[in-house]
Coordinates of N, CA and C in Angstrom, one line a residue:
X351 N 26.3 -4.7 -2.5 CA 27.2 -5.0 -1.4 C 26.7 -4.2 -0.1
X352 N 26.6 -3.0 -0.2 CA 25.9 -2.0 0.7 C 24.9 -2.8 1.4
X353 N 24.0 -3.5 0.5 CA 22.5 -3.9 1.2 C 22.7 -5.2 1.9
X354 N 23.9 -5.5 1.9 CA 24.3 -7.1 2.2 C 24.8 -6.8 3.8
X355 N 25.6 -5.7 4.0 CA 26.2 -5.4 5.1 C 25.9 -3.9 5.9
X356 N 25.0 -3.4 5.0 CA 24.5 -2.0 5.8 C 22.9 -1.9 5.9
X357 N 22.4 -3.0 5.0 CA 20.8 -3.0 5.5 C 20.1 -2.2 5.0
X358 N 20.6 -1.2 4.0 CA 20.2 -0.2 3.0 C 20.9 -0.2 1.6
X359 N 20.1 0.8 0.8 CA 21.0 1.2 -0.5 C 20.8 2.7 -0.6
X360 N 21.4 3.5 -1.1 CA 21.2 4.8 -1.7 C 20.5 4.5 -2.8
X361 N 19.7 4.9 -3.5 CA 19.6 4.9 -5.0 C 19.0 6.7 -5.3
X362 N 19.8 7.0 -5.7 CA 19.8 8.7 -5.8 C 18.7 8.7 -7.3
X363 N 17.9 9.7 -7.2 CA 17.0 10.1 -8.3 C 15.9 9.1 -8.7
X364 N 15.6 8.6 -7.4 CA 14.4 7.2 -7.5 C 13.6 7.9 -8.2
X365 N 13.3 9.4 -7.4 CA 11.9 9.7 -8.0 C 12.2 11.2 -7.9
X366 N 11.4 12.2 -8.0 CA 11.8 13.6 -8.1 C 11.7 14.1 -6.2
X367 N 12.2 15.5 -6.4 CA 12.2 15.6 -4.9 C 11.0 16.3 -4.4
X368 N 10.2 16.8 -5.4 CA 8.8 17.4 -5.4 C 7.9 15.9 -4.5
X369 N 8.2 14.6 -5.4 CA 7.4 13.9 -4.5 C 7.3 13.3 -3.8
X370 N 9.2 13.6 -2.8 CA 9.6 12.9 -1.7 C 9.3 14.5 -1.1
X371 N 9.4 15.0 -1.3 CA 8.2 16.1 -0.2 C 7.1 15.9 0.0
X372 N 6.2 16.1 -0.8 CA 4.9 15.7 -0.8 C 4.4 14.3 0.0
X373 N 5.3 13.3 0.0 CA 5.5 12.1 0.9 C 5.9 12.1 2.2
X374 N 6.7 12.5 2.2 CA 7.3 13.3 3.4 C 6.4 14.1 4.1
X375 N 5.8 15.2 3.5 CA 5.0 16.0 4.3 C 3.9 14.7 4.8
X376 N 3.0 14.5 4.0 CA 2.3 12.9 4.3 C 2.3 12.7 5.4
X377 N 3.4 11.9 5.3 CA 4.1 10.7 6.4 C 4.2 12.0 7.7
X378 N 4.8 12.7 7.8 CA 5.0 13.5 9.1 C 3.8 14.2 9.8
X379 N 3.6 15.1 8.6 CA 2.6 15.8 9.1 C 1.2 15.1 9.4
X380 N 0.6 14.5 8.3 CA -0.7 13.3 8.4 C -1.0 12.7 9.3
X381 N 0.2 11.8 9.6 CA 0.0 10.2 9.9 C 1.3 10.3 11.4
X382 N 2.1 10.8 11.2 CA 3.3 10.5 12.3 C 2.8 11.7 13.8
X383 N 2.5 13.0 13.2 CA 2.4 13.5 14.1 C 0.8 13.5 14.6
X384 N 0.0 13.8 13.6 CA -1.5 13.5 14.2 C -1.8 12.3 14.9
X385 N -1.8 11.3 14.2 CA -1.9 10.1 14.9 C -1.8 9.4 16.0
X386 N -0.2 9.8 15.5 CA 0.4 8.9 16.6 C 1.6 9.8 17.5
X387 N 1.2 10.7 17.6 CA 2.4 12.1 18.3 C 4.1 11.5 18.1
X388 N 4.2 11.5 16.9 CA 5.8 11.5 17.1 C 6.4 12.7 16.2
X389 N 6.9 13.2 16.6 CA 7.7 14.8 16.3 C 9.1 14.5 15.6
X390 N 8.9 15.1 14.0 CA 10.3 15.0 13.4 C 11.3 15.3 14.0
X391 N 11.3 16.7 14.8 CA 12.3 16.9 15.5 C 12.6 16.7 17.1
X392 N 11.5 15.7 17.7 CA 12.0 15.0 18.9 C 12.3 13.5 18.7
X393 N 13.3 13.2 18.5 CA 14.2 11.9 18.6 C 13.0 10.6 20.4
X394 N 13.2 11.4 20.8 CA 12.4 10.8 21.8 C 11.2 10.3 21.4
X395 N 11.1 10.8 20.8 CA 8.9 10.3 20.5 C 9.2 9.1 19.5
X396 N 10.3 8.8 18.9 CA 10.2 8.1 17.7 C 10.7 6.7 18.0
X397 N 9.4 5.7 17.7 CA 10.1 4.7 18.5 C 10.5 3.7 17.4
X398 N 10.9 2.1 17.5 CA 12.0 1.3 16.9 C 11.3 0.9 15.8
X399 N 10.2 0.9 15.5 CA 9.5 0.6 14.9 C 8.0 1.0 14.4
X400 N 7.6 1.5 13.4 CA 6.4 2.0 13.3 C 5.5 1.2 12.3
X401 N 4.3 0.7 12.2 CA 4.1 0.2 10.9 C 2.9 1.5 10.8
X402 N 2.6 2.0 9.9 CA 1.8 2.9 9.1 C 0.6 2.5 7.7
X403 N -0.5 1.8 8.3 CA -1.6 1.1 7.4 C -1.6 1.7 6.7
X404 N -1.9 3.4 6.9 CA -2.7 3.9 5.5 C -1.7 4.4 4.5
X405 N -0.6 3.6 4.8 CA 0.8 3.9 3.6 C 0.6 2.9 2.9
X406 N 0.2 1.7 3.0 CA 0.1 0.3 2.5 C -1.1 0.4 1.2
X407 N -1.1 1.3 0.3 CA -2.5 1.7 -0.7 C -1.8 1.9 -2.3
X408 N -2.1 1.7 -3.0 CA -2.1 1.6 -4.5 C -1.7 3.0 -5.1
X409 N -1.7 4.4 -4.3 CA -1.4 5.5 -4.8 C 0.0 5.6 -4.5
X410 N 0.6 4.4 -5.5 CA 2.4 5.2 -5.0 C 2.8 4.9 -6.4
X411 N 2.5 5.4 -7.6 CA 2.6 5.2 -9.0 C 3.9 6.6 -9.4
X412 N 3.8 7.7 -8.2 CA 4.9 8.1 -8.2 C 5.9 7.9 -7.5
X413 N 6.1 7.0 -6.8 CA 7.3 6.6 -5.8 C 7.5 5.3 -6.2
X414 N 6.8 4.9 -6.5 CA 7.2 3.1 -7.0 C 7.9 3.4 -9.1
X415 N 8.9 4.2 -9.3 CA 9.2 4.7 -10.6 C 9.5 3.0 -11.4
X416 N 9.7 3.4 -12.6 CA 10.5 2.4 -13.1 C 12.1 2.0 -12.9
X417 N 12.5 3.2 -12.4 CA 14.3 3.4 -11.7 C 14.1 2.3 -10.5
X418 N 12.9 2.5 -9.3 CA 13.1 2.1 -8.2 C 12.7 0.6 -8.5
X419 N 11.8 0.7 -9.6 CA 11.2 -1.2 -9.6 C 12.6 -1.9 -9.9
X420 N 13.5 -1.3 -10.9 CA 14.4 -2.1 -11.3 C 15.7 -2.7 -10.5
X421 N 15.6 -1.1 -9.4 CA 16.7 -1.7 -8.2 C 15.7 -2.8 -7.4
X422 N 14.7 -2.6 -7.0 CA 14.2 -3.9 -6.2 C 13.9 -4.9 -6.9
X423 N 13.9 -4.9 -8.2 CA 14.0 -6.4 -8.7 C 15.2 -6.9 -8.6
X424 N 16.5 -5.5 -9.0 CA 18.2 -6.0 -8.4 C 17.9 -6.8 -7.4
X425 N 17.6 -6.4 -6.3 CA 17.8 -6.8 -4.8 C 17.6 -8.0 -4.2
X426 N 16.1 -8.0 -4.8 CA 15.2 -9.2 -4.5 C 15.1 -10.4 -5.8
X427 N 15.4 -9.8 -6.9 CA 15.3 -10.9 -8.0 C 14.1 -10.5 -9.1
X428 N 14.5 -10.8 -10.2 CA 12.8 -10.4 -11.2 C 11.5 -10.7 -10.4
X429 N 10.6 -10.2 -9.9 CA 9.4 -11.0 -10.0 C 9.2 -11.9 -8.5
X430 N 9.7 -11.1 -8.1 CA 10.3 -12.1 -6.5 C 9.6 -11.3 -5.5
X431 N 9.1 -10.1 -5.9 CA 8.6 -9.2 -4.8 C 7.4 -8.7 -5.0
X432 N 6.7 -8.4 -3.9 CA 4.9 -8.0 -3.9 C 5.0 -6.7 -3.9
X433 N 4.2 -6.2 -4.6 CA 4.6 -4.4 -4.3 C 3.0 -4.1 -3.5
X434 N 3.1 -3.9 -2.2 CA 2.1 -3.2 -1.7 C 2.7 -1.6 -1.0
X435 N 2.3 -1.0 -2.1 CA 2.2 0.0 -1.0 C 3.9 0.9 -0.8
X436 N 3.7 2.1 -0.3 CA 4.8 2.9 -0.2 C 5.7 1.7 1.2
X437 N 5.1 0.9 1.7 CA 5.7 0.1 2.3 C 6.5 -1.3 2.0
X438 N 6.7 -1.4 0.7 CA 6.9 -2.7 -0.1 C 7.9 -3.4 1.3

């Protein structure tokens, strides 16, 4: 219902929080602020949209769990979705 009318879902304990850090750090420090200067803590730099290539890669065997495959097969249907990437 959430994803029907809010455009998200919570799903609590997808994965551990060691490797939504590790992801996190990634994504911020790596790719968000080297790259492309946007600053976790300036709202201004962050714009509507970002797409992030070198997230779209085969090393997400810890963020793609079997918890999180099974809500996105909920969502989208068995077998109904392409998994590329921390960007699915």
């Amino acid at each position: 219902e959430d994803f029907q009318t809010k455009g998200f879902v919570m799903l609590r304990n997808a994965f551990s929080s060691d490797v939504a850090e590790k992801y996190r750090r990634f994504l911020w420090k790596d790719k968000l602020q080297q790259k492309y200067k946007i600053s976790p803590s300036d709202p201004s730099t962050w714009p509507e949209r970002q797409g992030i290539p070198e997230i779209y890669k085969d090393d997400d065997a810890e963020v793609i769990t079997p918890r999180l495959r099974r809500a996105i097969d909920q969502l989208c249907g068995e077998n109904r979705w392409k998994e590329f990437g921390l960007g699915w």
